[in-house]
Amino acid sequence: MVDLSLLIPYVGACFVLAAVPGPTVTVIVADALLRGTGAGLTIVAGTPAGVLVMTLIVAPGMQALVGFMGRPLTGSN
């Protein structure tokens, strides 16, 4: 059983980390407050578009890396 003196601060820290917005939310709110709703919505649309582009760029490299490193790790030639 987990000691209660450790569990309470852990749950508190988890709550604080879950409640604090991430950098994307902070940028969206700040830009929307500074430049208006349209600018905030532009960032909301641009964020997943950027993640998609990044995924499409990184995926082939990761596939090659796993293909290269998979052979030695599994012992096959």
Coordinates of C-alpha atoms in Angstrom, one line a residue:
M1 CA 0.0 0.0 0.0
V2 CA 1.2 3.5 -0.8
D3 CA 2.0 5.7 2.1
L4 CA -0.6 8.5 2.5
S5 CA 2.0 11.1 3.2
L6 CA 3.4 10.4 -0.4
L7 CA 0.1 9.9 -2.1
I8 CA -1.5 13.3 -1.2
P9 CA 1.4 15.4 -2.6
Y10 CA 1.6 13.2 -5.7
V11 CA -2.2 13.6 -6.4
G12 CA -1.8 17.4 -5.8
A13 CA 1.1 17.6 -8.2
C14 CA -0.9 15.6 -10.9
F15 CA -3.8 17.9 -10.5
V16 CA -1.7 21.0 -10.9
L17 CA 0.1 19.6 -14.0
A18 CA -3.3 18.7 -15.5
A19 CA -4.8 22.1 -14.8
V20 CA -2.0 24.2 -16.2
P21 CA -2.4 24.8 -19.9
G22 CA 0.2 23.7 -22.3
P23 CA 2.2 26.1 -24.6
T24 CA -0.2 25.7 -27.5
V25 CA -3.2 26.8 -25.4
T26 CA -1.2 29.6 -24.0
V27 CA -0.3 30.9 -27.4
I28 CA -3.9 30.6 -28.7
V29 CA -5.3 32.5 -25.7
A30 CA -2.6 35.2 -25.8
D31 CA -3.0 35.7 -29.6
A32 CA -6.7 35.7 -29.4
L33 CA -6.7 38.3 -26.7
L34 CA -4.1 40.5 -28.4
R35 CA -5.3 40.2 -32.1
G36 CA -8.9 38.9 -31.9
T37 CA -10.8 35.8 -32.4
G38 CA -9.8 35.3 -36.0
A39 CA -6.1 35.2 -35.1
G40 CA -6.8 32.7 -32.3
L41 CA -8.8 30.5 -34.7
T42 CA -6.0 30.7 -37.2
I43 CA -3.6 29.2 -34.7
V44 CA -6.2 26.6 -33.8
A45 CA -6.4 25.5 -37.4
G46 CA -2.6 25.8 -38.0
T47 CA -1.6 23.7 -35.0
P48 CA -3.0 20.4 -36.3
A49 CA -1.8 21.2 -39.8
G50 CA 1.7 21.7 -38.5
V51 CA 1.5 18.4 -36.6
L52 CA 0.4 16.6 -39.8
V53 CA 3.3 18.1 -41.8
M54 CA 5.7 17.2 -39.1
T55 CA 4.4 13.6 -39.0
L56 CA 4.6 13.2 -42.7
I57 CA 8.2 14.4 -42.6
V58 CA 9.3 12.3 -39.6
A59 CA 7.5 9.0 -40.5
P60 CA 9.7 7.9 -43.4
G61 CA 12.8 8.6 -41.3
M62 CA 11.5 6.6 -38.4
Q63 CA 10.5 3.8 -40.7
A64 CA 14.1 3.7 -42.1
L65 CA 15.5 3.8 -38.5
V66 CA 13.3 1.0 -37.2
G67 CA 14.1 -1.1 -40.4
F68 CA 17.8 -0.5 -39.9
M69 CA 17.9 -1.1 -36.1
G70 CA 15.3 -3.9 -36.2
R71 CA 17.6 -6.4 -37.9
P72 CA 20.4 -6.3 -35.3
L73 CA 18.0 -6.3 -32.4
T74 CA 16.1 -9.4 -33.6
G75 CA 19.2 -11.2 -34.7
S76 CA 18.2 -11.6 -38.3
N77 CA 20.4 -10.8 -41.2

